[in-house]
Coordinates of C-alpha atoms in Angstrom, one line a residue:
X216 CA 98.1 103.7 112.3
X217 CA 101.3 103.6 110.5
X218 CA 102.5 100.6 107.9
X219 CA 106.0 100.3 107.2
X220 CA 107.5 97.6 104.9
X221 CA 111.1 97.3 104.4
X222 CA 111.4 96.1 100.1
X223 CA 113.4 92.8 100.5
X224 CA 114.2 93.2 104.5
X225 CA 115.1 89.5 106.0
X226 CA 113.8 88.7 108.7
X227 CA 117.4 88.4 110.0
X228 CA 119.1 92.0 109.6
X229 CA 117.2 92.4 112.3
X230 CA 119.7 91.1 114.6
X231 CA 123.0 90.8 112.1
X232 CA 123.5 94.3 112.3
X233 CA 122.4 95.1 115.5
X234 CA 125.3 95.8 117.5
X235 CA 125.8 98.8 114.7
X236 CA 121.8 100.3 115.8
X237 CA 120.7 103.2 117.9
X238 CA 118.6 102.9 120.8
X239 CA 116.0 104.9 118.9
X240 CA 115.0 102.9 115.7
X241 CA 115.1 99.1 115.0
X242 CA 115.9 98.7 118.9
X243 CA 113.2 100.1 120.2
X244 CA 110.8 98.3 117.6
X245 CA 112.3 95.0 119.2
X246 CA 112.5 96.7 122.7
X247 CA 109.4 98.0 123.2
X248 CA 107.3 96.0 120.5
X249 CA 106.4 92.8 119.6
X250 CA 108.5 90.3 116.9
X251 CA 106.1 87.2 115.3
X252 CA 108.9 85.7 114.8
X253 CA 107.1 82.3 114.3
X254 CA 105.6 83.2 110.6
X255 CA 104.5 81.9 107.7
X256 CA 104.3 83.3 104.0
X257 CA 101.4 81.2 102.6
X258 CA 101.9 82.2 99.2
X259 CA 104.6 82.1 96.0
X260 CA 106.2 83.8 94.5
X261 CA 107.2 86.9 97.1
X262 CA 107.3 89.5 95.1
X263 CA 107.2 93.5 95.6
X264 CA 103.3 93.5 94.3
X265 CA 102.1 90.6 96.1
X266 CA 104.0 91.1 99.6
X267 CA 102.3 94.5 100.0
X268 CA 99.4 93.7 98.7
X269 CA 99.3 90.6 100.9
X270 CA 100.1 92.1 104.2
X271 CA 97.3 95.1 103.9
X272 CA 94.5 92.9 103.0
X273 CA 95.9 89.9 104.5
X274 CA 94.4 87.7 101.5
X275 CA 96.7 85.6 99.0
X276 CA 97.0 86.1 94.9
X277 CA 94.4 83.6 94.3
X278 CA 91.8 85.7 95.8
X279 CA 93.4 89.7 95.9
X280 CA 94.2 89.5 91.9
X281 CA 98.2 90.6 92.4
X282 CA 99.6 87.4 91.2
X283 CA 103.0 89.3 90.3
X284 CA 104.6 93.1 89.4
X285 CA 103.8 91.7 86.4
X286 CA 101.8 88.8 84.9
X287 CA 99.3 87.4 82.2
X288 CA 95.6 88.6 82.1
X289 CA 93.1 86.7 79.1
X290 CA 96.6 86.6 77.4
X291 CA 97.9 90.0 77.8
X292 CA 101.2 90.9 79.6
X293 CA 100.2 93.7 82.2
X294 CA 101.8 95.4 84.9
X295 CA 99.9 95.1 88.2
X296 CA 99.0 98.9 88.6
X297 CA 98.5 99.9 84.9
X298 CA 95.3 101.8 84.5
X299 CA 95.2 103.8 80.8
X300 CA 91.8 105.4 82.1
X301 CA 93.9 107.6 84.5
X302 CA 96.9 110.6 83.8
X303 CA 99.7 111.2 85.6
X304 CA 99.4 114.3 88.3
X305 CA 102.8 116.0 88.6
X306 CA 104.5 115.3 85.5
X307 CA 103.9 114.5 81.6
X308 CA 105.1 110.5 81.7
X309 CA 103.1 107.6 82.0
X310 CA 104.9 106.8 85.3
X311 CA 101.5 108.5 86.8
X312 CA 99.3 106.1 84.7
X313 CA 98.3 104.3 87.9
X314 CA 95.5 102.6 90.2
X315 CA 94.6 99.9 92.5
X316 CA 91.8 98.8 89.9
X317 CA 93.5 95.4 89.4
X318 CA 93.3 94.8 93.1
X319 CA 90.1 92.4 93.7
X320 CA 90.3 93.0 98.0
X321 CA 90.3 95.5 100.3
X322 CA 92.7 96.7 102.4
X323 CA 93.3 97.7 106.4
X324 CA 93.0 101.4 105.0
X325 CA 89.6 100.4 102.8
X326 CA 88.1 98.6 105.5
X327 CA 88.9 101.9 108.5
X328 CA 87.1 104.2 105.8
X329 CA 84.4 102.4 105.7
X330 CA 84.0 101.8 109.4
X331 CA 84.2 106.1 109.7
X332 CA 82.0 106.5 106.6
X333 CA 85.5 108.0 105.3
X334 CA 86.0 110.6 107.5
X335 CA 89.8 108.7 108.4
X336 CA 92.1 109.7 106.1
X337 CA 94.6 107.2 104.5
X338 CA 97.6 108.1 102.5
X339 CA 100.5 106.1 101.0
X340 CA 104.0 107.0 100.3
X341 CA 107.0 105.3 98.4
X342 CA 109.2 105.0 95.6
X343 CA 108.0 102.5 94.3
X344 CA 104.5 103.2 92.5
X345 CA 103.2 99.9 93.6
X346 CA 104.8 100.0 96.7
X347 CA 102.8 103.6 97.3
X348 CA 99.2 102.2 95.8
X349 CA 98.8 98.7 96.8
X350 CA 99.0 99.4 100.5
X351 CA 96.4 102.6 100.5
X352 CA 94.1 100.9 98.8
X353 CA 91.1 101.6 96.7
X354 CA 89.4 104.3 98.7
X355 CA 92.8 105.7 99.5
X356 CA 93.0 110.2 99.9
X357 CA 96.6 110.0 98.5
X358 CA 99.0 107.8 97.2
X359 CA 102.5 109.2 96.2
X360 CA 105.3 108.3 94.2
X361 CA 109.1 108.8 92.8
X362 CA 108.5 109.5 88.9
X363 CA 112.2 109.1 87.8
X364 CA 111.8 111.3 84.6
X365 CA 111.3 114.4 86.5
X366 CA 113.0 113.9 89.8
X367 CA 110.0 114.2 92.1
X368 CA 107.2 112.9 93.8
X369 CA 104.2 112.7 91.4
X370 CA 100.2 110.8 91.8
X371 CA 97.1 109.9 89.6
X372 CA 94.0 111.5 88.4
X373 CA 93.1 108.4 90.6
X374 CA 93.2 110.6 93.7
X375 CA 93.3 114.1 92.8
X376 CA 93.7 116.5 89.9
X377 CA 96.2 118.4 90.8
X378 CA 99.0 118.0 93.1
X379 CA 98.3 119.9 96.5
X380 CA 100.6 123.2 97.3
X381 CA 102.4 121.6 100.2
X382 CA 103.3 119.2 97.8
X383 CA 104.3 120.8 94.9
X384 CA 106.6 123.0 97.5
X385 CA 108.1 119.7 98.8
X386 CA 108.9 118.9 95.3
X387 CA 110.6 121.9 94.9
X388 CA 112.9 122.1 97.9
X389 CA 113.6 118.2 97.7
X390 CA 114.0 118.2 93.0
X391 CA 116.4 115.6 92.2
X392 CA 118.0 115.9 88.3
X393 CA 115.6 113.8 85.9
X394 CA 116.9 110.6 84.9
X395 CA 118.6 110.1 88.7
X396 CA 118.1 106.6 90.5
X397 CA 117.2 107.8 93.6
X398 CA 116.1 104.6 94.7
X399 CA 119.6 103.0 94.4
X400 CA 121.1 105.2 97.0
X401 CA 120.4 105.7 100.4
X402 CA 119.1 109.2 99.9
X403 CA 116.1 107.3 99.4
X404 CA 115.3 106.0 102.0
X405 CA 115.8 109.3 103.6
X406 CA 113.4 111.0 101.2
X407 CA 110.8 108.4 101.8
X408 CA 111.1 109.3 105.0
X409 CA 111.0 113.2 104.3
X410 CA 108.2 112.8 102.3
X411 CA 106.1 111.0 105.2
X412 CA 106.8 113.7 108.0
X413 CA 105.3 115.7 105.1
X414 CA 102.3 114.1 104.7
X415 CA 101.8 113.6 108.8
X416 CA 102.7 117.5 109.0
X417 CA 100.4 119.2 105.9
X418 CA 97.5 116.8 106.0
X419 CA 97.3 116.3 109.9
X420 CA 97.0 112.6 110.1
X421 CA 96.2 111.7 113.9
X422 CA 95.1 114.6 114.6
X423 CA 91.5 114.7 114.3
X424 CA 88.6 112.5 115.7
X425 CA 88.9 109.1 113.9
X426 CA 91.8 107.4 113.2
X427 CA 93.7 107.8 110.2
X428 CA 96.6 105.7 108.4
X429 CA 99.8 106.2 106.5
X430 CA 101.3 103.8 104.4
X431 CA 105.5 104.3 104.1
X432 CA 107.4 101.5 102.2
X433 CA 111.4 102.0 101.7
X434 CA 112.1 101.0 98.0
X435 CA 116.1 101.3 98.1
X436 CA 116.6 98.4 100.3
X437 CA 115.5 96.8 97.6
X438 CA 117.3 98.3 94.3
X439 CA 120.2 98.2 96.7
X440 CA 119.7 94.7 97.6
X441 CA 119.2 93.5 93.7
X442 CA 122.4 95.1 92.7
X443 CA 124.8 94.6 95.6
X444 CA 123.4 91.4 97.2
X445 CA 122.5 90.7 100.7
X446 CA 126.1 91.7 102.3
X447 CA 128.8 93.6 101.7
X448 CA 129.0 97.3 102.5
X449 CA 126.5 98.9 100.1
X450 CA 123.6 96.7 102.4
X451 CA 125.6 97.5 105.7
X452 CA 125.4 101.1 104.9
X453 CA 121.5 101.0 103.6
X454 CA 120.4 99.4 106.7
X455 CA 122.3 102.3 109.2
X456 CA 120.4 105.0 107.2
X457 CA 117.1 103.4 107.4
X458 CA 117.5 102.9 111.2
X459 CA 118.4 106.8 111.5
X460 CA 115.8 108.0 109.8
X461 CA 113.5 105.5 111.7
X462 CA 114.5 106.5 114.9
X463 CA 114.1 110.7 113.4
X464 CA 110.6 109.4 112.0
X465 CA 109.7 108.0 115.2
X466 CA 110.5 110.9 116.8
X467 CA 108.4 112.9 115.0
X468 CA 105.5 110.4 115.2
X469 CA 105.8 110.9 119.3
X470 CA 105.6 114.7 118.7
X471 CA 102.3 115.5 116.2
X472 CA 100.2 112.1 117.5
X473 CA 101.7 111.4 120.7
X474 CA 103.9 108.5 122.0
X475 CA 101.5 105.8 123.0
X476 CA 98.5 107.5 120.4
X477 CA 99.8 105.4 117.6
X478 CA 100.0 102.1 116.1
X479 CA 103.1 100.8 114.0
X480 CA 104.3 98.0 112.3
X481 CA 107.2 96.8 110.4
X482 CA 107.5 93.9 108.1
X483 CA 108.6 92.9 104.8
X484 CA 107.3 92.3 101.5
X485 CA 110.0 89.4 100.7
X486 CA 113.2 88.6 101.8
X487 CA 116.3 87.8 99.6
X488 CA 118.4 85.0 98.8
X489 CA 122.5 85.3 98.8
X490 CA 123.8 86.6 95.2
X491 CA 124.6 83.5 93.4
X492 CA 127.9 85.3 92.3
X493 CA 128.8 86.3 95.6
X494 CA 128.4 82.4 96.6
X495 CA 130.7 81.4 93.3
X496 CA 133.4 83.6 95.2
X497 CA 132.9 81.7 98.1
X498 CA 133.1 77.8 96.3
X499 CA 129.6 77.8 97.1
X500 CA 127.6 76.5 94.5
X501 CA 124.9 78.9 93.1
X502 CA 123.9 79.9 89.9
X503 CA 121.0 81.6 87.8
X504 CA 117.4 80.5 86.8
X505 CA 118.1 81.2 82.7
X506 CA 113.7 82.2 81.9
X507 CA 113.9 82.8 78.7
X508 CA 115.9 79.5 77.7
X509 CA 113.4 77.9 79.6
X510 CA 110.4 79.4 77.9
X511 CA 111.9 78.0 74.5
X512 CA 113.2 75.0 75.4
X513 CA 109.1 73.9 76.7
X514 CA 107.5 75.0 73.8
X515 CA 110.2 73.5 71.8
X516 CA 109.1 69.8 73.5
X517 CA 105.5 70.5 73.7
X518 CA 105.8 71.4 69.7
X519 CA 107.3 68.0 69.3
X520 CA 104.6 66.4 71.7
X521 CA 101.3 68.7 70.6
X522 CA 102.2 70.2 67.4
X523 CA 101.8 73.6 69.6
X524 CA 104.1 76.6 70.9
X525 CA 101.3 77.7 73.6
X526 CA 103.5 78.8 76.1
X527 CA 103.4 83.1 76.2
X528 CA 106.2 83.7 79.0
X529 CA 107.4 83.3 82.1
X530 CA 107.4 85.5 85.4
X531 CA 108.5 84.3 88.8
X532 CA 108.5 80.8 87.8
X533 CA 105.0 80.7 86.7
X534 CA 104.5 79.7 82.7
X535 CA 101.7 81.2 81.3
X536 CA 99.8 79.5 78.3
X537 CA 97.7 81.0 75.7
X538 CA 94.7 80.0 76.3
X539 CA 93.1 80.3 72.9

């Protein structure tokens, strides 16, 4: 089984750039596949945390625990995969300071180990660290990451203490210089990609007696996305890389587990809206949600009201009040 979500894919490029695909990526997902096209997202607010962890353990915030990449826990501001209990594998940051812990479900991947008594294997891979983690799952072999700092792929003591040799050598042929944003370039999406084969290749995933999964989520459609907005050329160009290394992933797929001996699926953890600034070019009117003004101007009124300031923050248009 292979999962792969597309970081802020609409629904829509599906078919606004289509003329532009090969026959062997995106077109043969619609050609040959199936497209719930008539879909619902049952939740708010889509975010990279929650979409992920949504679609592998097909539960909602309110009863998975991901209410946000970041959010409020008895009064705390934490990040959804912070775990201090673990080191990073791979480097000397705190980029590797990461779990599922804060996940309260189980996923697709959690829920096939069980059924083998963990004999199927189950790895993640993205740039994105929760992008890799949330979608493996607790009981997860592997999850893999981008650790900016160092220019490579990195884990936790979550999984493993060391990194193995195949990795360390992909590392090595694939080092990027420290500091790069790889996930703003379309090189990412290619070493996503890379990095996947990788896995499929050195820890033989479908090749074996039960049935295994890999994880894959592309990050840079996202950091892309966020700086450039939803058209333009930087998203044009984004969206033809990720349907050629599709369509050479796929490819590969049919060769080490066998065309027909796999299943895979393609969605999104949240879409995007049009850059308000690219509307204001257009006379359309747009403009931005101003947080922190908001944050101050409420506790402000409630001071007048209450005599009290209890409001904390403000993530995705949720307010979060100190409880005490």
């Amino acid at each position: 089984m292979v999962g792969l979500v597309v970081d802020q894919m609409r629904w829509d490029y599906l078919y606004f750039y289509q003329k532009e695909y090969g026959e062997g990526g995106l077109k043969r997902l619609l050609n040959n596949g199936f497209s719930f096209e008539n879909t619902l997202i049952n939740y708010s607010p889509t975010v990279t945390a929650i979409g992920h962890t949504s679609a592998y353990t097909g539960s909602i915030p309110a009863l998975h625990g991901i209410c946000g990449n970041n959010f409020w826990q008895n009064d705390k501001y934490i990040y959804c995969c912070d775990d201090s209990t673990v080191q990073s594998v791979g480097s000397q940051s705190k980029q590797g300071q990461m779990s599922p812990r804060r996940m309260l479900s189980t996923t697709i991947g959690d829920e096939l180990r069980l059924a083998t008594d963990f004999r199927s294997k189950v790895i993640g891979v993205a740039l994105k660290d929760r992008a890799a983690i949330l979608p493996a799952g607790h009981s997860a072999n592997a999850a893999y990451w981008w650790d900016s700092s160092v220019g490579h792929f990195i884990t936790s003591s979550y999984y493993m203490k060391t990194l193995p040799t195949w990795v360390e050598k992909f590392n090595k042929e694939n080092q990027k210089a420290p500091k790069y944003d790889i996930k703003k370039s379309n090189e990412g999406v290619t070493i996503t990609f890379k990095m996947a084969e990788a896995v499929l290749e050195n820890e033989g995933l479908g090749q074996g007696d039960e049935t295994d999964m890999l994880t894959v989520s592309i990050s840079s459609t996202d950091a892309i996305g966020h700086a450039y907005g939803t058209r333009g050329k930087e998203n044009h160009d984004v969206y033809m890389q990720l349907d050629k290394d599709l369509a050479h992933f796929l490819d590969v797929l049919d060769q080490k587990v066998g065309r027909g001996n796999y299943l895979l699926f393609l969605t999104a953890d949240h879409g995007a809206a049009h850059n308000y600034n690219f509307l204001k070019e257009h006379n359309l009117p747009g403009g931005a949600y101003d947080y922190k003004k908001a944050v101050k101007d409420l506790n402000n009124h409630l001071q007048k009201t209450f005599g009290i300031k209890p409001v904390m923050g403000e993530d995705n248009y949720q307010f979060y009040f100190d409880d005490a």
